[in-house]
Coordinates of C-alpha atoms in Angstrom, one line a residue:
M7 CA 128.0 37.0 106.2
R8 CA 129.2 35.1 109.2
I9 CA 127.8 35.1 112.7
L10 CA 130.5 35.6 115.4
N11 CA 129.5 33.4 118.7
E12 CA 131.0 33.8 122.1
R13 CA 134.1 32.0 121.5
D14 CA 134.9 33.8 118.6
A15 CA 134.5 37.3 120.1
K16 CA 136.5 36.0 122.8
A17 CA 139.4 34.8 120.0
I18 CA 139.4 38.5 118.7
I19 CA 139.9 39.9 122.0
Y20 CA 142.8 37.8 122.4
A21 CA 144.1 38.6 119.3
T22 CA 143.8 42.4 119.0
A23 CA 145.3 42.5 122.6
L24 CA 148.2 41.2 121.3
M25 CA 148.4 43.0 118.0
G26 CA 147.4 46.2 119.4
A27 CA 150.9 46.4 120.3
G28 CA 150.6 47.7 123.9
G29 CA 147.3 49.7 123.6
G30 CA 143.9 49.3 122.4
G31 CA 142.1 48.9 125.8
S32 CA 143.5 45.9 128.1
L33 CA 142.6 42.3 127.8
A34 CA 140.9 42.3 130.8
H35 CA 138.8 45.2 130.0
G36 CA 137.7 43.6 126.8
L37 CA 136.6 40.4 128.3
Y38 CA 134.8 42.3 131.0
Y39 CA 132.8 44.2 128.0
L40 CA 132.1 40.5 126.5
N41 CA 131.1 38.7 129.7
T42 CA 128.8 41.5 131.1
Y43 CA 127.1 41.5 128.0
A44 CA 127.0 37.8 127.7
E45 CA 125.1 37.5 131.1
K46 CA 122.0 39.1 129.7
H47 CA 122.7 38.3 125.7
E48 CA 123.6 35.9 123.3
I49 CA 126.6 36.3 121.4
A50 CA 125.7 36.7 117.9
V51 CA 127.7 39.3 116.0
K52 CA 127.1 39.6 112.2
M53 CA 130.2 40.0 110.2
I54 CA 130.4 41.1 106.6
S55 CA 133.2 41.6 104.3
V56 CA 134.2 44.8 102.6
D57 CA 132.2 43.4 99.3
E58 CA 129.1 42.6 101.2
M59 CA 128.1 46.1 102.1
E60 CA 125.4 47.5 100.1
D61 CA 126.9 49.7 97.3
D62 CA 124.9 52.8 98.5
T63 CA 125.7 52.3 102.4
F64 CA 128.3 53.5 104.8
A65 CA 130.4 52.3 107.8
G66 CA 131.2 54.1 110.9
V67 CA 133.8 53.9 113.3
L68 CA 133.2 53.2 116.8
A69 CA 136.0 53.4 119.8
G70 CA 136.8 54.3 123.1
M71 CA 139.2 57.2 123.9
G72 CA 141.1 58.1 126.8
S73 CA 143.6 56.6 129.4
P74 CA 143.8 52.9 129.5
V75 CA 144.5 53.3 133.2
K76 CA 141.3 55.2 133.5
F77 CA 139.1 52.8 131.6
R78 CA 140.3 50.1 133.8
E79 CA 139.6 52.1 136.8
S80 CA 136.0 53.2 135.6
G81 CA 134.1 49.7 135.5
T82 CA 132.0 50.9 132.8
D83 CA 130.3 48.2 130.3
F84 CA 130.5 51.0 127.6
L85 CA 127.0 50.2 126.4
V86 CA 125.8 53.7 126.9
E87 CA 129.0 55.5 125.4
S88 CA 129.1 53.3 122.4
V89 CA 125.3 53.3 121.6
T90 CA 125.0 57.0 122.2
A91 CA 127.9 57.7 119.9
Y92 CA 126.8 55.7 117.1
E93 CA 123.1 56.9 117.3
G94 CA 124.4 60.4 117.1
L95 CA 126.7 59.8 114.1
K96 CA 123.7 58.1 112.4
E97 CA 121.8 61.3 112.5
K98 CA 124.7 63.1 111.3
A99 CA 125.0 60.9 108.4
A100 CA 121.5 61.1 107.3
F101 CA 121.6 65.0 107.4
M102 CA 124.3 64.4 105.0
N103 CA 122.3 62.3 103.0
R104 CA 124.2 59.3 103.8
R105 CA 122.8 56.0 104.9
L106 CA 124.7 54.8 107.7
T107 CA 124.1 51.0 108.5
N108 CA 127.5 49.2 109.5
V109 CA 130.2 49.7 112.0
F110 CA 133.6 48.8 112.2
P111 CA 136.8 49.6 114.7
I112 CA 139.4 52.3 114.8
E113 CA 142.1 50.0 115.8
Y114 CA 143.0 46.5 116.9
G115 CA 142.9 46.2 120.7
A116 CA 141.0 44.2 123.1
G117 CA 138.8 46.9 124.1
N118 CA 138.4 48.8 120.9
S119 CA 137.8 46.2 118.4
F120 CA 135.1 44.6 120.7
V121 CA 133.3 48.0 121.3
P122 CA 131.9 48.3 117.7
M123 CA 130.9 44.6 118.1
L124 CA 128.7 45.8 121.2
T125 CA 127.3 48.3 119.0
S126 CA 126.6 46.0 116.3
M127 CA 124.4 43.7 118.1
E128 CA 122.5 46.6 120.3
C129 CA 121.9 48.6 117.1
D130 CA 121.6 45.6 114.7
A131 CA 124.4 47.3 112.6
P132 CA 126.6 44.6 110.8
F133 CA 130.4 44.5 111.7
V134 CA 132.4 45.1 108.9
D135 CA 135.5 42.8 108.7
V136 CA 138.2 45.7 108.2
D137 CA 140.3 47.8 110.5
P138 CA 141.9 50.9 109.6
C139 CA 145.1 50.4 111.4
G140 CA 145.9 46.8 111.9
R141 CA 147.4 48.0 115.1
A142 CA 146.5 50.4 117.8
V143 CA 147.5 54.0 117.8
P144 CA 147.7 56.7 120.2
A145 CA 145.7 59.5 118.5
L146 CA 143.3 60.1 115.5
N147 CA 146.2 61.7 113.2
T148 CA 148.2 58.4 113.6
T149 CA 145.9 56.4 111.2
P150 CA 145.7 55.5 107.7
F151 CA 142.5 57.8 107.6
A152 CA 144.7 60.8 108.2
I153 CA 147.7 59.7 106.5
N154 CA 145.8 58.6 103.2
G155 CA 143.8 61.9 103.0
L156 CA 140.5 60.6 104.4
A157 CA 137.9 63.0 106.0
T158 CA 138.0 62.5 109.7
A159 CA 134.8 64.6 110.8
P160 CA 131.9 65.0 111.7
C161 CA 132.4 62.9 114.7
V162 CA 130.3 62.1 118.0
M163 CA 131.6 62.0 121.4
S164 CA 129.8 60.6 124.5
N165 CA 130.4 59.4 128.1
G166 CA 128.8 56.9 130.5
K167 CA 126.0 59.2 131.3
G168 CA 124.8 59.8 127.7
D169 CA 126.2 63.2 127.4
K170 CA 127.1 64.0 123.8
V171 CA 129.3 66.4 122.2
I172 CA 129.6 66.8 118.4
A173 CA 132.7 67.7 116.4
E174 CA 132.4 69.6 113.0
P175 CA 135.4 71.3 112.4
V176 CA 135.5 73.6 109.5
D177 CA 138.4 71.3 107.7
P178 CA 137.2 67.7 107.9
Y179 CA 140.6 66.6 107.1
D180 CA 142.5 68.5 109.7
A181 CA 143.3 65.4 111.9
V182 CA 145.7 67.0 114.1
G183 CA 142.9 69.7 115.0
L184 CA 140.4 67.2 115.7
E185 CA 142.6 65.3 117.8
N186 CA 143.2 68.3 120.1
L187 CA 139.9 69.0 120.2
C188 CA 138.6 65.4 121.3
R189 CA 141.4 65.0 123.5
N190 CA 139.9 68.3 125.4
V191 CA 136.7 66.7 125.5
C192 CA 138.0 63.2 126.8
V193 CA 139.8 65.1 129.6
A194 CA 136.1 66.8 130.4
F195 CA 134.9 63.3 130.4
D196 CA 137.5 61.9 132.7
M197 CA 139.2 60.3 130.3
V198 CA 137.1 57.7 129.5
M199 CA 134.7 58.3 126.5
G200 CA 132.9 56.8 123.5
I201 CA 133.6 58.2 120.0
A202 CA 131.9 57.4 116.6
G203 CA 132.9 59.0 113.1
W204 CA 134.8 58.5 110.0
I205 CA 131.7 57.7 107.7
T206 CA 133.4 55.4 105.2
S207 CA 132.3 53.8 101.9
K208 CA 133.2 50.2 100.8
E209 CA 135.6 51.7 98.0
Q210 CA 137.5 53.7 100.7
M211 CA 137.6 50.6 102.7
K212 CA 139.7 48.7 99.7
K213 CA 141.8 51.5 98.7
F214 CA 143.1 52.9 102.1
L215 CA 142.5 50.5 105.1
V216 CA 143.0 46.7 105.8
P217 CA 140.2 44.5 104.7
G218 CA 140.2 41.3 106.3
A219 CA 141.8 42.3 109.2
Y220 CA 139.1 40.6 111.5
T221 CA 139.4 37.5 109.7
K222 CA 142.9 37.3 110.6
A223 CA 142.4 38.3 114.0
L224 CA 139.9 35.5 114.4
Q225 CA 142.6 32.9 113.0
V226 CA 145.4 34.3 115.2
G227 CA 142.9 34.3 118.3
H228 CA 142.0 30.9 117.9
I229 CA 145.7 29.3 117.8
L230 CA 146.8 31.6 120.9
L231 CA 143.2 30.5 122.8
D232 CA 144.6 26.8 121.8
A233 CA 148.0 27.3 122.8
I234 CA 147.1 28.6 126.1
E235 CA 144.7 26.0 127.0
K236 CA 147.2 23.1 125.5
N237 CA 150.2 24.9 127.5
L238 CA 152.1 25.1 124.0
D239 CA 154.8 27.7 123.2
V240 CA 152.8 30.5 122.1
S241 CA 155.6 32.1 120.0
D242 CA 155.9 28.9 117.9
E243 CA 152.3 28.6 117.7
I244 CA 151.6 32.2 116.5
S245 CA 154.4 32.1 114.0
K246 CA 152.7 29.4 112.1
T247 CA 149.7 31.8 111.7
V248 CA 151.1 35.2 111.0
E249 CA 154.7 36.8 110.0
C250 CA 156.5 37.5 113.4
R251 CA 159.7 37.2 115.2
E252 CA 161.0 37.5 118.9
L253 CA 162.6 40.2 119.9
W254 CA 163.4 39.1 123.3
R255 CA 162.2 37.2 126.5
G256 CA 163.0 39.0 129.8
K257 CA 161.9 39.8 133.4
L258 CA 160.2 43.2 133.7
T259 CA 162.3 44.6 136.3
K260 CA 161.0 48.6 136.1
H261 CA 158.0 50.2 134.9
E262 CA 157.8 54.1 135.0
L263 CA 154.5 55.7 134.2
A264 CA 152.5 58.8 134.2
V265 CA 149.2 59.6 133.2
E266 CA 148.9 63.3 131.5
K267 CA 146.4 65.1 128.9
G268 CA 144.5 61.8 128.3
F269 CA 147.6 59.5 127.6
D270 CA 149.8 56.8 129.4
Y271 CA 153.3 57.6 129.0
G272 CA 156.0 55.0 130.2
R273 CA 159.0 53.2 129.9
T274 CA 159.6 49.5 130.8
Y275 CA 163.0 47.9 131.6
Y276 CA 163.8 44.2 131.0
E277 CA 166.7 41.8 131.9
G278 CA 166.9 39.1 129.5
I279 CA 166.1 35.4 130.3
G280 CA 167.0 32.2 128.6
E281 CA 169.0 32.5 125.6
Y282 CA 168.6 36.5 126.1
A283 CA 170.3 36.2 129.6
G284 CA 172.8 39.1 130.4
R285 CA 171.1 41.5 128.1
Q286 CA 169.3 44.7 128.6
F287 CA 166.1 45.5 126.9
R288 CA 163.5 48.5 127.1
I289 CA 160.3 49.8 125.5
D290 CA 159.1 53.4 125.4
Y291 CA 155.4 54.0 124.9
Q292 CA 152.6 56.4 124.7
N293 CA 149.6 54.5 125.3
E294 CA 151.0 52.0 122.5
N295 CA 154.7 50.6 121.9
L296 CA 156.5 53.3 120.1
V297 CA 160.3 52.3 120.2
A298 CA 162.0 48.8 121.3
Y299 CA 165.8 48.9 122.5
E300 CA 168.3 46.9 123.2
G301 CA 170.7 49.2 125.5
D302 CA 170.7 52.1 123.5
E303 CA 170.1 50.8 120.1
A304 CA 166.6 51.0 118.7
L305 CA 165.6 47.3 117.6
L306 CA 162.1 48.2 115.9
T307 CA 160.0 51.4 115.5
V308 CA 156.2 52.1 114.9
P309 CA 154.3 51.7 112.9
D310 CA 155.5 48.0 112.8
L311 CA 154.0 46.2 115.8
I312 CA 156.1 45.8 119.5
C313 CA 153.8 43.1 120.9
T314 CA 154.1 41.7 124.4
L315 CA 152.7 38.5 126.2
N316 CA 152.9 37.0 129.6
L317 CA 155.4 34.0 129.1
D318 CA 154.0 32.2 132.4
T319 CA 150.4 32.3 131.2
G320 CA 150.6 32.6 127.2
C321 CA 148.0 35.5 127.6
P322 CA 148.9 38.9 125.8
L323 CA 149.4 41.8 127.8
T324 CA 148.6 45.7 127.1
N325 CA 151.0 48.3 129.1
A326 CA 148.1 49.0 131.2
E327 CA 148.5 45.2 132.5
L328 CA 152.2 45.2 132.7
E329 CA 153.8 44.7 136.1
E330 CA 157.6 44.4 137.6
G331 CA 158.3 40.8 138.1
Q332 CA 156.5 39.3 135.0
N333 CA 158.3 37.2 132.6
I334 CA 157.4 38.7 129.4
L335 CA 157.9 37.9 125.5
V336 CA 158.2 40.6 123.1
L337 CA 157.4 39.7 119.4
A338 CA 157.7 41.9 116.4
M339 CA 155.2 42.3 113.5
P340 CA 155.3 44.3 110.4
A341 CA 152.7 46.7 110.1
P342 CA 149.9 46.6 107.3
N343 CA 150.7 48.1 103.9
A344 CA 148.2 50.8 104.5
W345 CA 150.8 52.4 106.5
Y346 CA 153.4 52.7 103.4
M347 CA 151.3 54.4 100.9
S348 CA 153.1 57.5 101.6
E349 CA 155.8 59.0 103.9
D350 CA 153.3 60.1 106.1
G351 CA 152.8 56.7 107.6
W352 CA 156.2 57.3 109.3
N353 CA 156.2 61.1 109.6
C354 CA 152.7 61.5 111.5
W355 CA 154.5 59.7 114.3
A356 CA 157.3 62.3 114.9
P357 CA 155.5 64.4 117.5
F358 CA 155.0 61.2 119.5
L359 CA 158.4 60.0 119.2
E360 CA 159.7 63.4 120.0
T361 CA 157.8 63.4 123.1
I362 CA 159.4 60.4 124.4
G363 CA 162.9 61.5 123.3
Y364 CA 163.8 59.4 120.3
K365 CA 165.6 61.2 117.7
G366 CA 166.9 58.2 115.3
E367 CA 165.6 56.9 112.1
Q368 CA 162.7 54.5 111.4
V369 CA 163.6 50.9 112.0
R370 CA 161.4 48.4 110.1
Y371 CA 160.6 45.1 110.8

């Protein structure tokens, strides 16, 4: 077991804001959760490895679901949403004769990686060093849970009032059906809600998910914080720790955005700067970055990571924080192996790519 302090939690928030690939909750919101909680509590998160889980126990996912823009506007500290959802899932697990004692995130992201840490501290439930995705994702059916055949249900949803909705579809493996159900509840909750589910054993984590994901995030985050504080080149420093490459450096000249059906849909346009001067780039996204282009040529597609940072500050940026006129560094990173255990690691993205008008082939890192 490792106890994560406030600096550690901040490092993870920064790293997962970067590796969330445009989504997973804004950096500002993740820091708001951390700072608000730290005003009244010591930050001390009990993080355990997958191997340290007791054999007869299970872990549950805690996450936020909805529009990143709506999350930013709501001002919630997310305690009510996360704790209500977790306690509801714990009750369902007990009914299924499963001992739910641990929590873990649904995805990388400044918000969604810290939400289970909040729950861990409030409910004394150790935080497991594992991530299902190793990136952020737009929907429940775009996760290694779904593509590798793990049950997605039951799940519990809650809002800031403590209202609770329990989803128990007839087919617990129907991730698309559950996504549609949860997304409708999310709209009813004004596109800001907590969700708990995916009751998971350590054997399933080892076989299908990404163990050690938060040890990695901790390392990346501390390097990122140090680079920002010492005014070092962020790209150079990060590349010493994780596999990545630059796609471009450019000025964000136009940002198109629409919020519909619980999602942020957008397209960002860039004019290259420095060695990329004279070249035109863009990113199409649905919450998360889906395709990066130079001109009309796709440079990278999901599930690999398209990550953005502010060149002037070194801080990672999600799509909810992008503003016209910013100078942006765009990095590519390979997705974890959990995405490549079957063809569904690519096929599950088809409806989202179709929505943004992409009809091409997968372009891997």
